[in-house]
Amino acid sequence: MATPSGIPTPALYYSRVRATLIPRIAGFTMVALGPVLFVLIVLNNTPEVLFAPLVTTAAGSFIAFMTVTVKVDSQNIVIVFCDIFKRTLPKEEIATLTTDNAAGPSGYGFRYMGPGMVGYLVGGPEIKIELKNGKTVIASTDRHEQLVRVLAPPQGTPWSRLR
């Protein structure tokens, strides 16, 4: 997303949302549980399960520090989950844009939500972007009203629906 001169284009919208309280508490609990498991494994002399503290600590860190970043420039919407999963959506491919103030029962994390539907969720308000090719992307964002204003189509090119 750079101009021909190599200078990055300015962001029209930028949001980085962290996980809500419940997954953060669960993640930090798992991180704290890692050393406890390590001590118990060493005391019981069972090195064959020594991977358990590593897995618990790594998974807990991932859960506790989950983030979703949404960046909009003049041409694209870029959604990044935990700086690992990245999705670039061209703005001209948007068919429908809807928002939801409260996260539904969709869960947390990078979610496959059925054929053609993917979620990047950390809790809180969500934006649902349906593309012209029939695919749907759902992402957590903290300022969904501002995102809708930025993504609103120019006069004379209405979307099928905008809420």
GROMACS .gro file of C-alpha atoms in nm:
model
  163
    1MET     CA    1   0.000   0.000   0.000
    2ALA     CA    2   0.252   0.251  -0.118
    3THR     CA    3   0.231   0.523  -0.377
    4PRO     CA    4   0.447   0.497  -0.692
    5SER     CA    5   0.704   0.714  -0.515
    6GLY     CA    6   0.737   0.448  -0.244
    7ILE     CA    7   0.580   0.663   0.029
    8PRO     CA    8   0.308   0.476   0.223
    9THR     CA    9  -0.042   0.611   0.172
   10PRO     CA   10  -0.195   0.774   0.479
   11ALA     CA   11  -0.452   0.574   0.671
   12LEU     CA   12  -0.807   0.706   0.662
   13TYR     CA   13  -0.894   0.482   0.957
   14TYR     CA   14  -0.680   0.285   1.200
   15SER     CA   15  -0.797   0.072   1.491
   16ARG     CA   16  -0.612  -0.181   1.705
   17VAL     CA   17  -0.840  -0.367   1.943
   18ARG     CA   18  -0.720  -0.598   2.221
   19ALA     CA   19  -0.909  -0.895   2.355
   20THR     CA   20  -1.184  -0.823   2.604
   21LEU     CA   21  -1.148  -0.903   2.973
   22ILE     CA   22  -1.256  -1.269   2.977
   23PRO     CA   23  -1.002  -1.405   2.725
   24ARG     CA   24  -0.730  -1.188   2.876
   25ILE     CA   25  -0.793  -1.335   3.221
   26ALA     CA   26  -0.800  -1.687   3.075
   27GLY     CA   27  -0.475  -1.621   2.887
   28PHE     CA   28  -0.291  -1.479   3.187
   29THR     CA   29  -0.415  -1.773   3.396
   30MET     CA   30  -0.267  -2.014   3.141
   31VAL     CA   31   0.061  -1.820   3.143
   32ALA     CA   32   0.075  -1.846   3.524
   33LEU     CA   33  -0.015  -2.214   3.508
   34GLY     CA   34   0.288  -2.295   3.287
   35PRO     CA   35   0.555  -2.265   3.559
   36VAL     CA   36   0.331  -2.447   3.808
   37LEU     CA   37   0.298  -2.739   3.566
   38PHE     CA   38   0.674  -2.736   3.511
   39VAL     CA   39   0.742  -2.767   3.885
   40LEU     CA   40   0.484  -3.044   3.925
   41ILE     CA   41   0.632  -3.237   3.632
   42VAL     CA   42   0.986  -3.206   3.770
   43LEU     CA   43   0.876  -3.309   4.121
   44ASN     CA   44   0.685  -3.611   3.988
   45ASN     CA   45   0.979  -3.704   3.763
   46THR     CA   46   0.765  -3.731   3.448
   47PRO     CA   47   0.971  -3.563   3.173
   48GLU     CA   48   0.761  -3.721   2.896
   49VAL     CA   49   0.497  -3.449   2.948
   50LEU     CA   50   0.743  -3.162   2.975
   51PHE     CA   51   0.590  -3.003   2.665
   52ALA     CA   52   0.270  -2.923   2.861
   53PRO     CA   53   0.409  -2.610   3.033
   54LEU     CA   54   0.546  -2.482   2.703
   55VAL     CA   55   0.217  -2.533   2.522
   56THR     CA   56   0.017  -2.384   2.809
   57THR     CA   57   0.238  -2.075   2.834
   58ALA     CA   58   0.249  -2.018   2.458
   59ALA     CA   59  -0.126  -2.063   2.414
   60GLY     CA   60  -0.196  -1.839   2.713
   61SER     CA   61   0.026  -1.565   2.574
   62PHE     CA   62  -0.147  -1.587   2.237
   63ILE     CA   63  -0.492  -1.566   2.397
   64ALA     CA   64  -0.403  -1.286   2.641
   65PHE     CA   65  -0.249  -1.064   2.375
   66MET     CA   66  -0.495  -1.121   2.087
   67THR     CA   67  -0.543  -0.809   1.875
   68VAL     CA   68  -0.728  -0.715   1.561
   69THR     CA   69  -0.599  -0.425   1.353
   70VAL     CA   70  -0.818  -0.262   1.090
   71LYS     CA   71  -0.657  -0.011   0.857
   72VAL     CA   72  -0.831   0.168   0.572
   73ASP     CA   73  -0.650   0.368   0.305
   74SER     CA   74  -0.779   0.515  -0.019
   75GLN     CA   75  -0.797   0.176  -0.195
   76ASN     CA   76  -0.802  -0.112   0.055
   77ILE     CA   77  -0.919  -0.236   0.391
   78VAL     CA   78  -0.650  -0.438   0.569
   79ILE     CA   79  -0.752  -0.661   0.861
   80VAL     CA   80  -0.474  -0.822   1.066
   81PHE     CA   81  -0.524  -1.069   1.351
   82CYS     CA   82  -0.234  -1.099   1.600
   83ASP     CA   83   0.009  -0.977   1.334
   84ILE     CA   84  -0.012  -1.328   1.185
   85PHE     CA   85  -0.328  -1.352   0.975
   86LYS     CA   86  -0.373  -1.070   0.724
   87ARG     CA   87  -0.657  -1.002   0.481
   88THR     CA   88  -0.664  -0.720   0.225
   89LEU     CA   89  -1.004  -0.626   0.085
   90PRO     CA   90  -1.034  -0.383  -0.208
   91LYS     CA   91  -1.285  -0.110  -0.122
   92GLU     CA   92  -1.458  -0.140  -0.460
   93GLU     CA   93  -1.543  -0.506  -0.383
   94ILE     CA   94  -1.770  -0.419  -0.086
   95ALA     CA   95  -2.134  -0.510  -0.144
   96THR     CA   96  -2.278  -0.470   0.207
   97LEU     CA   97  -2.151  -0.319   0.530
   98THR     CA   98  -2.324  -0.377   0.864
   99THR     CA   99  -2.227  -0.322   1.226
  100ASP     CA  100  -2.311  -0.490   1.554
  101ASN     CA  101  -2.255  -0.325   1.892
  102ALA     CA  102  -2.220  -0.648   2.086
  103ALA     CA  103  -2.024  -0.952   1.987
  104GLY     CA  104  -2.249  -1.248   1.928
  105PRO     CA  105  -2.181  -1.610   2.012
  106SER     CA  106  -1.912  -1.619   1.742
  107GLY     CA  107  -1.631  -1.667   1.991
  108TYR     CA  108  -1.281  -1.525   1.990
  109GLY     CA  109  -0.987  -1.557   1.757
  110PHE     CA  110  -0.943  -1.628   1.390
  111ARG     CA  111  -1.270  -1.803   1.312
  112TYR     CA  112  -1.395  -2.006   1.018
  113MET     CA  113  -1.768  -1.939   1.038
  114GLY     CA  114  -1.899  -2.145   0.749
  115PRO     CA  115  -1.852  -2.143   0.373
  116GLY     CA  116  -1.716  -1.808   0.261
  117MET     CA  117  -1.725  -1.648   0.606
  118VAL     CA  118  -1.421  -1.565   0.822
  119GLY     CA  119  -1.405  -1.378   1.152
  120TYR     CA  120  -1.120  -1.188   1.316
  121LEU     CA  121  -1.267  -1.148   1.664
  122VAL     CA  122  -1.145  -1.030   2.003
  123GLY     CA  123  -1.482  -0.925   2.147
  124GLY     CA  124  -1.671  -0.600   2.148
  125PRO     CA  125  -1.832  -0.422   1.852
  126GLU     CA  126  -1.800  -0.587   1.513
  127ILE     CA  127  -1.824  -0.486   1.151
  128LYS     CA  128  -1.950  -0.729   0.889
  129ILE     CA  129  -1.826  -0.677   0.534
  130GLU     CA  130  -1.997  -0.873   0.259
  131LEU     CA  131  -1.808  -0.874  -0.070
  132LYS     CA  132  -1.947  -0.883  -0.422
  133ASN     CA  133  -1.808  -1.235  -0.469
  134GLY     CA  134  -2.030  -1.360  -0.184
  135LYS     CA  135  -1.761  -1.392   0.082
  136THR     CA  136  -1.805  -1.233   0.424
  137VAL     CA  137  -1.546  -1.096   0.667
  138ILE     CA  138  -1.629  -1.004   1.027
  139ALA     CA  139  -1.382  -0.805   1.237
  140SER     CA  140  -1.378  -0.652   1.583
  141THR     CA  141  -1.330  -0.277   1.589
  142ASP     CA  142  -1.370  -0.015   1.859
  143ARG     CA  143  -1.501   0.275   1.647
  144HIS     CA  144  -1.737   0.111   1.400
  145GLU     CA  145  -1.936   0.433   1.336
  146GLN     CA  146  -1.621   0.609   1.217
  147LEU     CA  147  -1.529   0.310   1.001
  148VAL     CA  148  -1.872   0.318   0.835
  149ARG     CA  149  -1.831   0.692   0.762
  150VAL     CA  150  -1.487   0.633   0.607
  151LEU     CA  151  -1.612   0.344   0.395
  152ALA     CA  152  -1.935   0.513   0.284
  153PRO     CA  153  -1.949   0.511  -0.096
  154PRO     CA  154  -1.932   0.835  -0.293
  155GLN     CA  155  -2.264   0.993  -0.391
  156GLY     CA  156  -2.432   0.812  -0.678
  157THR     CA  157  -2.281   0.469  -0.603
  158PRO     CA  158  -2.493   0.330  -0.318
  159TRP     CA  159  -2.436  -0.010  -0.167
  160SER     CA  160  -2.724  -0.246  -0.150
  161ARG     CA  161  -2.751  -0.176   0.223
  162LEU     CA  162  -2.563   0.030   0.482
  163ARG     CA  163  -2.646   0.023   0.853
   0.00000   0.00000   0.00000
